[in-house]
Amino acid sequence: MTERELGPTGTELSLAEVSALSRKVLDRVGEAVVGKGEALELVLAGILAGGHVLLEDYPGLAKTLAARSFAQALGLEFRRVQFTPDLLPSDVTGAFVYDQRDSEFVFRPGPIFTGLLLADEINRTPPKTQAALLESMQEHQVTVEGQTFPLPVPFHVLATANPVEYEGTYPLPEAQLDRFMLRIGFGYPTAAEEWEVLQRRMGRRTEDQTVEAVTDATGLLAAQQAIETVTVDDTVGRYCVELAAATRRDSQVLVGASPRGSLALLLTARSYAVIQGRDYVVPEDVKAVAIPALAHRITVRPELWLHEITGATVVRTVLGSVPAPPTVVGARQ
């Protein structure tokens, strides 16, 4: 890997190097998580785009394992917070404590001061604690008792949520959902994949799984900077805008995707394109990330819930109705 000095990150990467790095990261994570290749690509695309990812699916489908494996492969400091109904905001952000030795209050950082935070079962904690994540996810800082403390760079949140258990849970408000660049479900494995999980467990002879680091925080920052140079044709950018706008016009929708949705669609499509080995975005990249980027930003009319109409249903509808632009090869000559 070629290294050239570039400001505080110390390393500059070409898009070809980022693509190769991405495949290595996915290979390492794939050693621990079986049969979730497409979902893992989307998680990595969200991280490379500088965003946060919500993993919403049934228990036992490797969401926590995937988060820990990404932290290990990316060489990031990893902390996990198990969200519970009695969790306080200070349990996440940290608090001032009295130092008897120096007779003064000093700030003791909470688990949010890390490279990758796993917010496990985020919908089990009250809104006040959920809101403690809002500032950190958007502004990359924490304010406690009027003092602001910057978070490490890079900083990413991977949160998990159970979509079927409602007793004792607090559904995430729209403002919180909107802070997540992507919402991804893993789904149940096939019989062959489930058997492979069992075989790997018997072969390891231990419950713990670790994956080898491929890069570190500096390398991830360099990769994220390289993503900013991906070519996006105007027709593809306008396609993202049209898709988001179409969700607002759909008759099934109470509230459609905001401009933050079209921005998330474009930013994730760029990193997804690099993972696929290209330095330019094609409409197929936008389609691949459309449901994870837009569905959770859509509020369906309440009377349609009984008909199982969801945000994903609306996104599929607009993907079928909004014409995609012709593929324009935007690779650099």
Short mmCIF file of C-alpha atoms in Angstrom, two decimals:
data_model
loop_
_atom_site.label_atom_id
_atom_site.label_comp_id
_atom_site.label_asym_id
_atom_site.label_seq_id
_atom_site.Cartn_x
_atom_site.Cartn_y
_atom_site.Cartn_z
CA MET A 1 0.00 0.00 0.00
CA THR A 2 1.42 3.29 -1.09
CA GLU A 3 1.75 5.85 1.69
CA ARG A 4 2.08 9.56 1.09
CA GLU A 5 1.87 12.31 3.64
CA LEU A 6 -1.54 13.97 3.86
CA GLY A 7 -2.25 16.24 6.81
CA PRO A 8 -3.40 14.74 10.11
CA THR A 9 -4.36 11.33 8.75
CA GLY A 10 -0.78 10.66 7.66
CA THR A 11 -1.83 8.47 4.74
CA GLU A 12 -3.38 9.12 1.35
CA LEU A 13 -5.11 6.26 -0.44
CA SER A 14 -6.22 5.92 -4.03
CA LEU A 15 -9.72 4.67 -4.74
CA ALA A 16 -8.25 1.41 -6.04
CA GLU A 17 -6.48 0.95 -2.71
CA VAL A 18 -9.70 1.72 -0.82
CA SER A 19 -11.52 -0.87 -2.91
CA ALA A 20 -8.88 -3.50 -2.14
CA LEU A 21 -8.92 -2.53 1.54
CA SER A 22 -12.72 -2.87 1.60
CA ARG A 23 -12.58 -6.40 0.18
CA LYS A 24 -10.03 -7.39 2.83
CA VAL A 25 -12.20 -5.98 5.61
CA LEU A 26 -15.24 -7.84 4.30
CA ASP A 27 -13.23 -11.05 4.01
CA ARG A 28 -12.12 -10.73 7.64
CA VAL A 29 -15.61 -9.96 8.91
CA GLY A 30 -16.93 -12.82 6.79
CA GLU A 31 -14.72 -15.17 8.78
CA ALA A 32 -16.95 -14.50 11.79
CA VAL A 33 -20.34 -13.69 10.21
CA VAL A 34 -21.64 -16.37 7.85
CA GLY A 35 -23.70 -15.73 4.74
CA LYS A 36 -24.46 -12.02 5.14
CA GLY A 37 -22.32 -10.68 2.31
CA GLU A 38 -24.78 -8.10 0.96
CA ALA A 39 -25.72 -6.79 4.39
CA LEU A 40 -22.05 -6.54 5.42
CA GLU A 41 -21.26 -4.58 2.25
CA LEU A 42 -23.99 -2.11 3.18
CA VAL A 43 -22.70 -1.73 6.74
CA LEU A 44 -19.20 -1.03 5.44
CA ALA A 45 -20.60 1.41 2.87
CA GLY A 46 -22.27 3.34 5.68
CA ILE A 47 -19.04 3.47 7.69
CA LEU A 48 -16.96 4.55 4.69
CA ALA A 49 -19.54 7.27 4.02
CA GLY A 50 -18.94 8.55 7.54
CA GLY A 51 -22.36 7.54 8.86
CA HIS A 52 -24.03 5.51 11.56
CA VAL A 53 -25.93 2.27 10.96
CA LEU A 54 -29.01 0.77 12.63
CA LEU A 55 -29.15 -3.04 12.55
CA GLU A 56 -32.79 -3.94 13.03
CA ASP A 57 -33.68 -7.62 13.05
CA TYR A 58 -34.64 -10.57 15.22
CA PRO A 59 -32.42 -11.70 18.10
CA GLY A 60 -29.60 -14.13 17.42
CA LEU A 61 -28.83 -13.06 13.84
CA ALA A 62 -25.22 -11.94 14.45
CA LYS A 63 -25.84 -8.20 14.70
CA THR A 64 -23.62 -7.78 17.75
CA LEU A 65 -21.01 -10.11 16.28
CA ALA A 66 -20.94 -8.09 13.06
CA ALA A 67 -20.41 -4.82 14.95
CA ARG A 68 -17.56 -6.23 17.03
CA SER A 69 -15.97 -7.84 13.96
CA PHE A 70 -16.03 -4.57 12.00
CA ALA A 71 -14.36 -2.79 14.92
CA GLN A 72 -11.63 -5.44 15.02
CA ALA A 73 -11.08 -5.49 11.24
CA LEU A 74 -10.97 -1.69 11.05
CA GLY A 75 -8.66 -1.44 14.05
CA LEU A 76 -11.03 0.81 16.00
CA GLU A 77 -11.46 1.01 19.75
CA PHE A 78 -14.72 -0.78 20.51
CA ARG A 79 -17.20 -0.33 23.34
CA ARG A 80 -20.62 -1.79 23.88
CA VAL A 81 -23.51 -0.26 25.82
CA GLN A 82 -26.44 -2.52 26.69
CA PHE A 83 -29.42 -0.18 26.65
CA THR A 84 -31.92 -0.84 29.45
CA PRO A 85 -34.93 1.07 30.85
CA ASP A 86 -32.88 2.34 33.82
CA LEU A 87 -29.90 3.56 31.78
CA LEU A 88 -29.17 7.26 32.34
CA PRO A 89 -27.75 9.71 29.78
CA SER A 90 -24.64 10.11 31.95
CA ASP A 91 -24.08 6.35 31.72
CA VAL A 92 -23.46 6.91 28.00
CA THR A 93 -21.84 10.34 27.79
CA GLY A 94 -19.95 10.43 31.09
CA ALA A 95 -20.24 12.80 34.03
CA PHE A 96 -18.32 15.09 36.36
CA VAL A 97 -17.11 13.38 39.53
CA TYR A 98 -15.47 14.86 42.59
CA ASP A 99 -11.74 14.21 42.86
CA GLN A 100 -10.94 14.22 46.57
CA ARG A 101 -7.21 14.34 45.92
CA ASP A 102 -7.37 17.64 44.02
CA SER A 103 -10.62 18.87 45.62
CA GLU A 104 -12.26 19.56 42.29
CA PHE A 105 -14.76 18.07 39.85
CA VAL A 106 -13.24 16.31 36.86
CA PHE A 107 -14.95 14.87 33.80
CA ARG A 108 -14.99 11.09 33.55
CA PRO A 109 -15.70 10.12 29.91
CA GLY A 110 -18.43 7.58 29.24
CA PRO A 111 -18.31 4.66 26.79
CA ILE A 112 -19.33 6.94 23.93
CA PHE A 113 -15.70 8.15 23.75
CA THR A 114 -14.55 5.40 21.42
CA GLY A 115 -14.03 4.65 17.74
CA LEU A 116 -17.02 2.35 17.25
CA LEU A 117 -19.87 2.25 19.74
CA LEU A 118 -22.33 -0.64 19.76
CA ALA A 119 -25.63 0.67 21.11
CA ASP A 120 -27.23 -2.70 21.83
CA GLU A 121 -31.04 -2.83 21.88
CA ILE A 122 -31.31 0.92 21.59
CA ASN A 123 -35.11 0.78 21.68
CA ARG A 124 -35.09 -0.57 25.24
CA THR A 125 -34.03 2.71 26.82
CA PRO A 126 -36.22 5.79 27.44
CA PRO A 127 -36.21 8.75 25.01
CA LYS A 128 -34.09 10.88 27.36
CA THR A 129 -31.19 8.43 27.08
CA GLN A 130 -31.78 7.87 23.37
CA ALA A 131 -31.54 11.63 22.92
CA ALA A 132 -28.11 11.60 24.57
CA LEU A 133 -26.85 10.05 21.34
CA LEU A 134 -28.32 12.75 19.09
CA GLU A 135 -25.65 15.40 19.57
CA SER A 136 -22.80 12.91 19.43
CA MET A 137 -24.05 11.26 16.23
CA GLN A 138 -24.61 14.53 14.41
CA GLU A 139 -22.03 16.89 15.89
CA HIS A 140 -19.33 14.39 17.01
CA GLN A 141 -19.23 15.99 20.42
CA VAL A 142 -20.75 15.66 23.89
CA THR A 143 -21.98 18.50 26.09
CA VAL A 144 -22.11 17.86 29.84
CA GLU A 145 -23.03 20.61 32.31
CA GLY A 146 -22.34 23.30 29.72
CA GLN A 147 -18.93 22.00 28.71
CA THR A 148 -18.34 20.47 25.28
CA PHE A 149 -15.99 17.55 24.71
CA PRO A 150 -15.04 16.39 21.20
CA LEU A 151 -15.35 12.71 20.38
CA PRO A 152 -12.53 10.65 18.83
CA VAL A 153 -12.17 10.68 15.06
CA PRO A 154 -13.37 8.50 13.45
CA PHE A 155 -16.51 7.89 15.50
CA HIS A 156 -19.32 5.59 14.42
CA VAL A 157 -22.41 4.15 16.07
CA LEU A 158 -23.74 0.72 15.16
CA ALA A 159 -27.05 0.26 16.97
CA THR A 160 -29.24 -2.83 17.21
CA ALA A 161 -33.00 -2.99 17.66
CA ASN A 162 -35.57 -5.76 17.91
CA PRO A 163 -38.47 -5.03 15.51
CA VAL A 164 -40.99 -7.48 16.96
CA GLU A 165 -40.81 -7.12 20.74
CA TYR A 166 -42.79 -4.08 21.86
CA GLU A 167 -43.36 -4.64 25.59
CA GLY A 168 -40.88 -2.61 27.60
CA THR A 169 -39.48 -0.83 24.53
CA TYR A 170 -39.42 2.81 23.41
CA PRO A 171 -39.70 3.16 19.61
CA LEU A 172 -37.09 5.48 18.17
CA PRO A 173 -38.55 8.88 17.24
CA GLU A 174 -38.17 10.09 13.68
CA ALA A 175 -35.42 12.55 14.66
CA GLN A 176 -33.35 9.69 16.07
CA LEU A 177 -34.00 7.38 13.12
CA ASP A 178 -32.99 10.16 10.74
CA ARG A 179 -29.52 10.30 12.34
CA PHE A 180 -28.80 6.80 11.05
CA MET A 181 -27.48 6.83 7.52
CA LEU A 182 -28.71 3.28 6.93
CA ARG A 183 -31.09 0.78 8.50
CA ILE A 184 -30.20 -2.80 7.65
CA GLY A 185 -31.72 -6.20 8.39
CA PHE A 186 -29.70 -9.41 8.27
CA GLY A 187 -32.49 -11.94 7.89
CA TYR A 188 -32.43 -15.62 8.77
CA PRO A 189 -29.66 -17.76 7.25
CA THR A 190 -30.31 -20.59 4.84
CA ALA A 191 -30.06 -24.14 6.14
CA ALA A 192 -26.58 -24.48 4.58
CA GLU A 193 -25.41 -21.23 6.17
CA GLU A 194 -26.81 -22.20 9.57
CA TRP A 195 -25.01 -25.54 9.38
CA GLU A 196 -21.78 -23.69 8.53
CA VAL A 197 -22.25 -21.59 11.68
CA LEU A 198 -22.47 -24.79 13.72
CA GLN A 199 -19.46 -26.33 11.97
CA ARG A 200 -17.31 -23.25 12.60
CA ARG A 201 -18.29 -23.25 16.26
CA MET A 202 -17.30 -26.90 16.66
CA GLY A 203 -14.06 -26.27 14.81
CA ARG A 204 -13.10 -23.30 17.02
CA ARG A 205 -13.78 -25.18 20.25
CA THR A 206 -14.47 -21.85 21.93
CA GLU A 207 -17.31 -19.34 21.97
CA ASP A 208 -15.13 -16.28 21.41
CA GLN A 209 -14.42 -15.09 17.88
CA THR A 210 -11.83 -12.55 16.83
CA VAL A 211 -10.82 -11.28 13.41
CA GLU A 212 -7.48 -9.86 12.32
CA ALA A 213 -7.14 -6.10 11.90
CA VAL A 214 -6.80 -4.95 8.31
CA THR A 215 -6.27 -1.24 8.99
CA ASP A 216 -6.53 1.27 11.83
CA ALA A 217 -8.24 4.58 12.57
CA THR A 218 -5.73 6.44 10.40
CA GLY A 219 -6.32 4.10 7.47
CA LEU A 220 -10.10 4.42 7.81
CA LEU A 221 -9.88 8.21 7.80
CA ALA A 222 -7.74 8.07 4.67
CA ALA A 223 -10.28 5.77 3.02
CA GLN A 224 -13.11 8.13 3.92
CA GLN A 225 -11.19 11.05 2.45
CA ALA A 226 -10.60 9.10 -0.76
CA ILE A 227 -14.35 8.42 -1.07
CA GLU A 228 -14.83 12.18 -1.41
CA THR A 229 -13.10 12.02 -4.81
CA VAL A 230 -15.57 9.53 -6.35
CA THR A 231 -17.08 10.81 -9.61
CA VAL A 232 -20.85 11.37 -9.54
CA ASP A 233 -22.53 12.38 -12.78
CA ASP A 234 -25.20 15.06 -12.48
CA THR A 235 -27.82 12.66 -13.83
CA VAL A 236 -27.11 10.23 -10.98
CA GLY A 237 -27.28 13.01 -8.38
CA ARG A 238 -30.60 14.20 -9.78
CA TYR A 239 -31.83 10.60 -9.72
CA CYS A 240 -31.21 10.54 -5.96
CA VAL A 241 -33.19 13.76 -5.58
CA GLU A 242 -36.07 12.40 -7.67
CA LEU A 243 -36.28 9.20 -5.64
CA ALA A 244 -36.47 11.09 -2.35
CA ALA A 245 -39.00 13.56 -3.76
CA ALA A 246 -41.15 10.71 -5.10
CA THR A 247 -41.52 9.29 -1.58
CA ARG A 248 -43.10 12.59 -0.50
CA ARG A 249 -45.66 12.46 -3.33
CA ASP A 250 -46.67 8.84 -2.77
CA SER A 251 -50.30 8.49 -1.68
CA GLN A 252 -49.36 5.86 0.92
CA VAL A 253 -47.02 8.22 2.75
CA LEU A 254 -47.72 10.60 5.62
CA VAL A 255 -44.15 11.97 5.74
CA GLY A 256 -41.59 11.24 3.03
CA ALA A 257 -37.81 11.27 3.01
CA SER A 258 -36.19 14.64 3.72
CA PRO A 259 -33.20 16.11 1.85
CA ARG A 260 -31.07 14.31 4.45
CA GLY A 261 -32.40 11.13 2.87
CA SER A 262 -31.30 12.04 -0.66
CA LEU A 263 -27.90 13.07 0.75
CA ALA A 264 -27.54 9.74 2.55
CA LEU A 265 -28.52 7.98 -0.67
CA LEU A 266 -25.82 9.75 -2.64
CA LEU A 267 -23.06 9.44 -0.03
CA THR A 268 -23.70 5.74 0.53
CA ALA A 269 -23.89 5.06 -3.20
CA ARG A 270 -20.39 6.55 -3.58
CA SER A 271 -18.83 4.24 -1.00
CA TYR A 272 -20.83 1.28 -2.31
CA ALA A 273 -19.44 1.93 -5.79
CA VAL A 274 -15.87 1.86 -4.45
CA ILE A 275 -16.55 -1.42 -2.66
CA GLN A 276 -17.67 -2.79 -6.03
CA GLY A 277 -14.36 -1.69 -7.55
CA ARG A 278 -15.38 1.48 -9.39
CA ASP A 279 -14.37 5.12 -8.99
CA TYR A 280 -17.71 6.41 -10.28
CA VAL A 281 -21.36 5.89 -9.31
CA VAL A 282 -23.91 4.20 -11.57
CA PRO A 283 -27.70 4.08 -11.05
CA GLU A 284 -27.42 0.46 -9.92
CA ASP A 285 -25.39 1.64 -6.90
CA VAL A 286 -28.19 4.01 -5.95
CA LYS A 287 -30.78 1.24 -6.29
CA ALA A 288 -28.68 -1.12 -4.15
CA VAL A 289 -28.66 1.27 -1.19
CA ALA A 290 -32.08 2.90 -1.70
CA ILE A 291 -34.10 0.81 0.77
CA PRO A 292 -31.52 0.93 3.61
CA ALA A 293 -31.02 4.68 3.07
CA LEU A 294 -34.64 5.80 2.63
CA ALA A 295 -37.13 3.32 4.12
CA HIS A 296 -36.61 4.31 7.77
CA ARG A 297 -37.14 7.99 6.89
CA ILE A 298 -40.67 7.36 5.60
CA THR A 299 -43.81 7.44 7.75
CA VAL A 300 -46.63 5.40 6.21
CA ARG A 301 -50.26 6.39 6.76
CA PRO A 302 -51.52 4.64 9.91
CA GLU A 303 -54.56 3.11 8.18
CA LEU A 304 -52.22 1.17 5.86
CA TRP A 305 -50.33 -0.65 8.61
CA LEU A 306 -52.86 -3.48 8.58
CA HIS A 307 -52.06 -3.96 4.89
CA GLU A 308 -48.37 -4.42 5.75
CA ILE A 309 -47.35 -1.33 3.81
CA THR A 310 -43.93 -0.21 5.04
CA GLY A 311 -41.29 2.30 4.12
CA ALA A 312 -39.52 -0.42 2.14
CA THR A 313 -42.73 -1.00 0.17
CA VAL A 314 -42.83 2.69 -0.74
CA VAL A 315 -39.18 2.73 -1.82
CA ARG A 316 -39.73 -0.30 -4.06
CA THR A 317 -42.70 1.51 -5.60
CA VAL A 318 -40.72 4.67 -6.39
CA LEU A 319 -37.79 2.63 -7.73
CA GLY A 320 -40.23 1.13 -10.20
CA SER A 321 -41.85 4.44 -11.15
CA VAL A 322 -38.92 6.87 -11.31
CA PRO A 323 -36.93 6.31 -14.52
CA ALA A 324 -33.23 5.70 -13.92
CA PRO A 325 -30.73 7.65 -16.02
CA PRO A 326 -28.55 5.76 -18.49
CA THR A 327 -25.34 4.45 -17.02
CA VAL A 328 -22.61 7.02 -17.60
CA VAL A 329 -19.07 5.76 -17.26
CA GLY A 330 -17.43 8.43 -15.13
CA ALA A 331 -14.07 6.77 -14.49
CA ARG A 332 -11.09 9.03 -14.77
CA GLN A 333 -9.12 8.76 -17.96
#
